[in-house]
Coordinates of C-alpha atoms in Angstrom, one line a residue:
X1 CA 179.6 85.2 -32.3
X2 CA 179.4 88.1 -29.9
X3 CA 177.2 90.3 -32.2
X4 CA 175.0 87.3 -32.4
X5 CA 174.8 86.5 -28.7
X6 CA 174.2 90.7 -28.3
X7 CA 171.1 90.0 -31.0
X8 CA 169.5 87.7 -29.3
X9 CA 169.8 88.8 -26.3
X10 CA 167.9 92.1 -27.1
X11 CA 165.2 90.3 -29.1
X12 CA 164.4 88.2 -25.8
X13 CA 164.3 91.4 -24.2
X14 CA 161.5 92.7 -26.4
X15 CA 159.9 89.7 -26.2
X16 CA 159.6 89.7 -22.5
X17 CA 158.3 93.6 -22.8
X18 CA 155.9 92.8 -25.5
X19 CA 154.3 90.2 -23.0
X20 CA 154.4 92.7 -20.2
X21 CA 152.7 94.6 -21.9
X22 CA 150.1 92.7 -23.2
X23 CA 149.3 91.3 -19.6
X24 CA 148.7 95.0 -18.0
X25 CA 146.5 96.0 -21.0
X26 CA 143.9 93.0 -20.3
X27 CA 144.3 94.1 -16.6
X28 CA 143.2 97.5 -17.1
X29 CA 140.1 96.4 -19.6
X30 CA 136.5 96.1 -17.3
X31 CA 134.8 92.6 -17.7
X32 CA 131.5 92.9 -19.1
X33 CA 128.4 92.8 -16.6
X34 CA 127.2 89.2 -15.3
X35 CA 123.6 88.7 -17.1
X36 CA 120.8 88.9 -14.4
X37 CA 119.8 85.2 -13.1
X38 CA 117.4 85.9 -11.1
X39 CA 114.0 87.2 -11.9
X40 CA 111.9 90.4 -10.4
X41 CA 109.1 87.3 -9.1
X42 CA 111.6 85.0 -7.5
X43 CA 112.2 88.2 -5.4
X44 CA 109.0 89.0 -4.1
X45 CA 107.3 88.1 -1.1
X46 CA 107.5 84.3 0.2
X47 CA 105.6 81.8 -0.9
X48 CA 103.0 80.2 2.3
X49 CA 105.0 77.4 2.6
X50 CA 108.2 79.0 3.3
X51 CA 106.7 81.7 6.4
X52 CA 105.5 79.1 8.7
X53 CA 109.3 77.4 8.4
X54 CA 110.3 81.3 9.3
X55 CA 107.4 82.2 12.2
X56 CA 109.2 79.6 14.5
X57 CA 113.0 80.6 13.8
X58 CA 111.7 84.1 14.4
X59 CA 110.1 83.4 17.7
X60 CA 113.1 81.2 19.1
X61 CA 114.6 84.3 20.5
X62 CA 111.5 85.0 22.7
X63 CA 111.4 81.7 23.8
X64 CA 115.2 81.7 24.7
X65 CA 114.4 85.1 26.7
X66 CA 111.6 83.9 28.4
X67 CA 113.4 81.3 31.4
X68 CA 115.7 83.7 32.7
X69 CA 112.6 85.9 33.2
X70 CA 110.7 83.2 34.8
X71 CA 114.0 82.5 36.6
X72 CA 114.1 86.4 38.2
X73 CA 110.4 85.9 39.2
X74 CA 111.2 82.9 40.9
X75 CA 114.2 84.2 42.8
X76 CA 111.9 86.7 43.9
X77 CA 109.6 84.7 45.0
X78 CA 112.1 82.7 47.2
X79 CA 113.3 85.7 48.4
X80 CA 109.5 87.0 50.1
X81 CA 109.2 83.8 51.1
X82 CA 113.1 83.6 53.0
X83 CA 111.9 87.1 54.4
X84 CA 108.3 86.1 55.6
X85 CA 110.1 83.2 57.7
X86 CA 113.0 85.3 59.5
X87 CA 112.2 85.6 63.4
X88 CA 111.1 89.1 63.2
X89 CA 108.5 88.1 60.9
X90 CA 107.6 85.1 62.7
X91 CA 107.4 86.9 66.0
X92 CA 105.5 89.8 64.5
X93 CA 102.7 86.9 62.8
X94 CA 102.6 85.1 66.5
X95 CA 100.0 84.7 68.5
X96 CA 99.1 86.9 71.3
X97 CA 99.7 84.4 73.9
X98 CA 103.3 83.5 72.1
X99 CA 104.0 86.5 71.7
X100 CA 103.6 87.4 75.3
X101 CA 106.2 84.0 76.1
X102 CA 108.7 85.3 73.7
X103 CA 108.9 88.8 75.5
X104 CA 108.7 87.1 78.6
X105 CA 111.6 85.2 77.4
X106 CA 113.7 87.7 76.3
X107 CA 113.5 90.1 79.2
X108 CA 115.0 86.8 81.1
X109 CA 117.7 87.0 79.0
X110 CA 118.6 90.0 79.6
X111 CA 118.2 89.7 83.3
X112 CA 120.2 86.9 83.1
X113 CA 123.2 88.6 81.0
X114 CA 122.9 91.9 83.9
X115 CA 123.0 89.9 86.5
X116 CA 126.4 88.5 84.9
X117 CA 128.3 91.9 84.7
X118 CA 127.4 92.5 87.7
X119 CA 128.6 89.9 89.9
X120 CA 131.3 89.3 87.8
X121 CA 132.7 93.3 88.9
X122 CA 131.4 92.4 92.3
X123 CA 133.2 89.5 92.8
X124 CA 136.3 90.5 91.6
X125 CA 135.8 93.9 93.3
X126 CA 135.1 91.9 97.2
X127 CA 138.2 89.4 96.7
X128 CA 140.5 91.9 95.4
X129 CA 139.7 93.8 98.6
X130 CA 139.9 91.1 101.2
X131 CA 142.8 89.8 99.9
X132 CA 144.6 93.2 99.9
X133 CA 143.4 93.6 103.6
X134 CA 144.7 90.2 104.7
X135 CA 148.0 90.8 103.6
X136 CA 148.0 94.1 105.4
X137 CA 147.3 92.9 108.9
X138 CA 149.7 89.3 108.4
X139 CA 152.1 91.5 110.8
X140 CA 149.1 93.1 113.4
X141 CA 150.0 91.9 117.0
X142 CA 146.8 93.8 118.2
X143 CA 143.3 94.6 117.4
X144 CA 144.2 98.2 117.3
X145 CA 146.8 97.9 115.3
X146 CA 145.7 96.0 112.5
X147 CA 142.3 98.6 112.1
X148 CA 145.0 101.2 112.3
X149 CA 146.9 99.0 108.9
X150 CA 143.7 98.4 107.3
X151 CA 142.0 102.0 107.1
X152 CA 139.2 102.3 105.2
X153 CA 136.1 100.2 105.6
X154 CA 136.9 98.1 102.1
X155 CA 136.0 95.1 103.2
X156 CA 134.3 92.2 105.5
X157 CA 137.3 92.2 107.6
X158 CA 137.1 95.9 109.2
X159 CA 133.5 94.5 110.2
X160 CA 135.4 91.9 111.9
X161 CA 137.5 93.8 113.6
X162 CA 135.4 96.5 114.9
X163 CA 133.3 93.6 116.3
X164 CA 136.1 91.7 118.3
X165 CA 136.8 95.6 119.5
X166 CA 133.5 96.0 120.8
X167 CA 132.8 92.9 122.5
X168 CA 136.7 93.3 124.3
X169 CA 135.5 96.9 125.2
X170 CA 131.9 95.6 126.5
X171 CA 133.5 92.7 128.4
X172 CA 135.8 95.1 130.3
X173 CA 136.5 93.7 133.6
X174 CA 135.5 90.2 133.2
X175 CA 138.0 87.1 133.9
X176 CA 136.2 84.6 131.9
X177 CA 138.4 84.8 128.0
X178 CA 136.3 81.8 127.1
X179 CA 132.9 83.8 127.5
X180 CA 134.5 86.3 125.5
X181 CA 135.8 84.5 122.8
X182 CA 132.3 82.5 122.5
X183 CA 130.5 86.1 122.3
X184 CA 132.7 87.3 119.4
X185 CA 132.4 84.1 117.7
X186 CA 128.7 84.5 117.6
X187 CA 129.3 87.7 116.3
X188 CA 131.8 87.0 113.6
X189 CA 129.3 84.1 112.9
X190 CA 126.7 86.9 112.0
X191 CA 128.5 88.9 110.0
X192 CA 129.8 86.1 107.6
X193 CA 126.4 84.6 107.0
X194 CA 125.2 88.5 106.6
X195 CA 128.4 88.5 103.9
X196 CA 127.1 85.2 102.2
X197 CA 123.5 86.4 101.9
X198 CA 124.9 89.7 99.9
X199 CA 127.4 88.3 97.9
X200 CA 124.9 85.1 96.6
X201 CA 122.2 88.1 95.6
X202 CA 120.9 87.7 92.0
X203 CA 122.2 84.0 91.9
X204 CA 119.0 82.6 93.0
X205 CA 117.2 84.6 90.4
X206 CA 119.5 82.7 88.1
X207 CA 118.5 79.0 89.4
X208 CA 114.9 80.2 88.5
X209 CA 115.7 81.2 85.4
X210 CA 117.5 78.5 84.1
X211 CA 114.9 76.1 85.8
X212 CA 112.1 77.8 84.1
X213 CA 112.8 79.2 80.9
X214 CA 112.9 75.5 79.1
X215 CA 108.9 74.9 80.2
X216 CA 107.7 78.4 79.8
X217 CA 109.1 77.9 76.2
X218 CA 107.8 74.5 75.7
X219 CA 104.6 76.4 76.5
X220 CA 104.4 78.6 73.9
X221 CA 105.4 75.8 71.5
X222 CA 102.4 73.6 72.8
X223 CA 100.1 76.6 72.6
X224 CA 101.0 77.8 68.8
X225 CA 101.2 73.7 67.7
X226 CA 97.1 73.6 68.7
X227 CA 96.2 76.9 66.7
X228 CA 98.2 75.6 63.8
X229 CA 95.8 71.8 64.2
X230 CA 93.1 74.3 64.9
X231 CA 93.9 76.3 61.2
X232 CA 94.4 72.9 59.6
X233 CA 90.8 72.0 60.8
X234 CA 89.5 74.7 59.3
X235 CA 91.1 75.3 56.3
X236 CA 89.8 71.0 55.6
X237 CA 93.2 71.1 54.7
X238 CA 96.4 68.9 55.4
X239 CA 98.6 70.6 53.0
X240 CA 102.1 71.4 54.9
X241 CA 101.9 74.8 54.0
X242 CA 98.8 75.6 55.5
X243 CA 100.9 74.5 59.1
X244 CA 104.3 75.2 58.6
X245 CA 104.2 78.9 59.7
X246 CA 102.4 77.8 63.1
X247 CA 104.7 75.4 63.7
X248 CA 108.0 77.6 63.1
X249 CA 106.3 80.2 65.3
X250 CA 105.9 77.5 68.2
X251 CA 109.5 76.1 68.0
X252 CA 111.0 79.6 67.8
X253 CA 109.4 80.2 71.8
X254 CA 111.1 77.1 72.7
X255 CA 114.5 78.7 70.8
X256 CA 114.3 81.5 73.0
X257 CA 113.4 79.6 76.2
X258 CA 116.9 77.4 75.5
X259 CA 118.8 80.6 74.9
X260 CA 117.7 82.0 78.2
X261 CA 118.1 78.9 80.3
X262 CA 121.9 77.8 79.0
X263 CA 123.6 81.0 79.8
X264 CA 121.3 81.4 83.1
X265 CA 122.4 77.6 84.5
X266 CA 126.5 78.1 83.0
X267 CA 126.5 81.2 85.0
X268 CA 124.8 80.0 88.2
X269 CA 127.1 77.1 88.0
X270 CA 130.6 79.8 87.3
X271 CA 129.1 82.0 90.3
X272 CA 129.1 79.0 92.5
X273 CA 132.7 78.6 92.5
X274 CA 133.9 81.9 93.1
X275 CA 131.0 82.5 95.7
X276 CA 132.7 79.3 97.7
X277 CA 136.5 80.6 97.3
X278 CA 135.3 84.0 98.3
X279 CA 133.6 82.8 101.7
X280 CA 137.0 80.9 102.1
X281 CA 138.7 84.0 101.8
X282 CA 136.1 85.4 104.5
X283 CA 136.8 82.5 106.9
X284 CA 140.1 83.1 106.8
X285 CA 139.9 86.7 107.8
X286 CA 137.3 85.6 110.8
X287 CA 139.9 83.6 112.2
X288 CA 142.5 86.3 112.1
X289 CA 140.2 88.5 113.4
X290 CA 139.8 85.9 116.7
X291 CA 143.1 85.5 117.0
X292 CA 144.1 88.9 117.6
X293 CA 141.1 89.1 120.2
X294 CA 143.0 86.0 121.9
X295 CA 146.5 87.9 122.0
X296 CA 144.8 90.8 123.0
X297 CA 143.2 89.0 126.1
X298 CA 146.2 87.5 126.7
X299 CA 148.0 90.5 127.1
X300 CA 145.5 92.0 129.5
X301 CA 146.3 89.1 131.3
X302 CA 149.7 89.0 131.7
X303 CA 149.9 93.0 132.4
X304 CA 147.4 92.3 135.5
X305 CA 149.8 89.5 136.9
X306 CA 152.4 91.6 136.8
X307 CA 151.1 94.7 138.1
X308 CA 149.9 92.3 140.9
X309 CA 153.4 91.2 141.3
X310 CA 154.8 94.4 142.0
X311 CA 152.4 95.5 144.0
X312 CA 152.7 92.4 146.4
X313 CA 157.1 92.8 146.1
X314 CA 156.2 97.1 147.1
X315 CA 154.6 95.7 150.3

């Protein structure tokens, strides 16, 4: 049974090499050639009916390139036209009498913008002063001896002083302290209206502006509105673009009549305030001024009626 079992074991064997074999040697043989199907006519040129069915498919590409072409020109064209419409351009294409409004215009603005910085340093310059000087002279008992704390001539209130000084020294030997007081008064009176005059400079150029600017503007527009109906009259035309240039042109000189009038009126208005606290401030330094004139009268006073006194107890 074994040797039988051994047998056909090794004829299975062969088997399966003979089949092996047989499957790698029809592997390794080349199939023949594939007969030719197709003739050397059916290859040749197209027939008429099949190139116009080609023409268009061939000329889909150009048609595909050609919007984004016609889409650059376009942009382009906006782009002129954004550019032909800035305010340089439209100022530069004005006519001669807007053009004369806008500059006009302009040089207010910056007047009006100067004038600003200015007072601005000014004003806080003055008040600064005067208020440091105040506080120096709170503890004065005399005339002298508050122009010896103040020093310098800083502010409106060494004016003060030195006129309160000169009227006491002018009215040497006269009883009457009201007449005195009365005359420095009249001179302190002068020399704070002298004060407001120079510290309101440059505001009333700033009323004008702001009061102005709007109409001189509104006169440009009104002047470039009638050469755009004159152009429209005669171009025979009432197309929009035939007046729209004209009419931006106009509203641009009322543009720049606004932006010179706001900031001129705001800062008239701003000014105003700290004018009115400074002339406070100035008041205030009149009336110390007077009453250090009074103390000083009084003193002169006293010091005669005593000197009196002991002349009279002497004899």
């Amino acid at each position: 049974m074994f040797r039988m079992v051994l047998k056909l074991l090794a004829g299975a064997a062969i088997l399966v090499a003979a089949s092996a074999a047989v499957a790698q040697q029809r592997a390794t043989v080349p199939s023949p050639p594939a007969p030719a199907t197709i003739s050397q006519p059916a290859v040749a040129a197209p027939s008429p009916a099949v190139a116009p069915a080609q023409a268009p498919a061939a000329a889909a590409p150009d048609a595909a390139a050609r919007p984004p072409e016609r889409e650059g020109r376009l942009l382009k064209a906006a782009a002129v036209e954004l550019r032909e419409f800035s305010p340089w351009s439209m100022f530069l294409s004005a006519d001669v009498v807007v053009k004369a409004v806008m500059v006009g215009l302009a040089f207010a603005s910056l007047v009006t913008w100067t004038i600003f910085i200015a007072k601005m340093i000014e004003l806080s310059v003055v008040q600064r002063n005067l208020r440091a000087a105040l506080g120096k002279i709170a503890d004065a008992r005399s005339l002298a001896e508050a122009q010896f704390a103040l020093g310098s001539k800083g502010s409106v209130l060494f004016s003060l002083l030195a006129a309160a000084m000169r009227e006491a020294r002018m009215s040497a030997g006269i009883s009457s302290d009201t007449g005195i007081k009365e005359r420095a008064a009249s001179s302190f009176g002068e020399i704070v209206r002298a004060e407001a005059r120079r510290i309101r400079l440059g505001m009333g150029l700033l009323a004008t502006i702001g009061a102005t600017s709007p109409f001189v503007g509104l006169f440009g527009t009104v002047w470039g509105i009638m050469n755009s109906f004159i152009g429209i009259s005669k171009s025979q035309t009432t197309n929009l673009a035939v007046v729209a240039p004209g009419i931006a042109e106009a509203l641009l000189a009322t543009a720049i009549g606004l932006v010179a009038a706001i900031p001129a009126v705001i800062f008239y208005n701003h000014f105003a305030r700290l004018t009115k606290g400074y002339m406070e401030q100035v008041g205030r330094a009149s009336g110390a001024a007077g009453r250090l004139l009074s103390r000083d009268l009084d003193r002169t006073h006293v010091s005669s009626v005593g000197g009196s006194h002991s002349r009279a107890a002497a004899e």
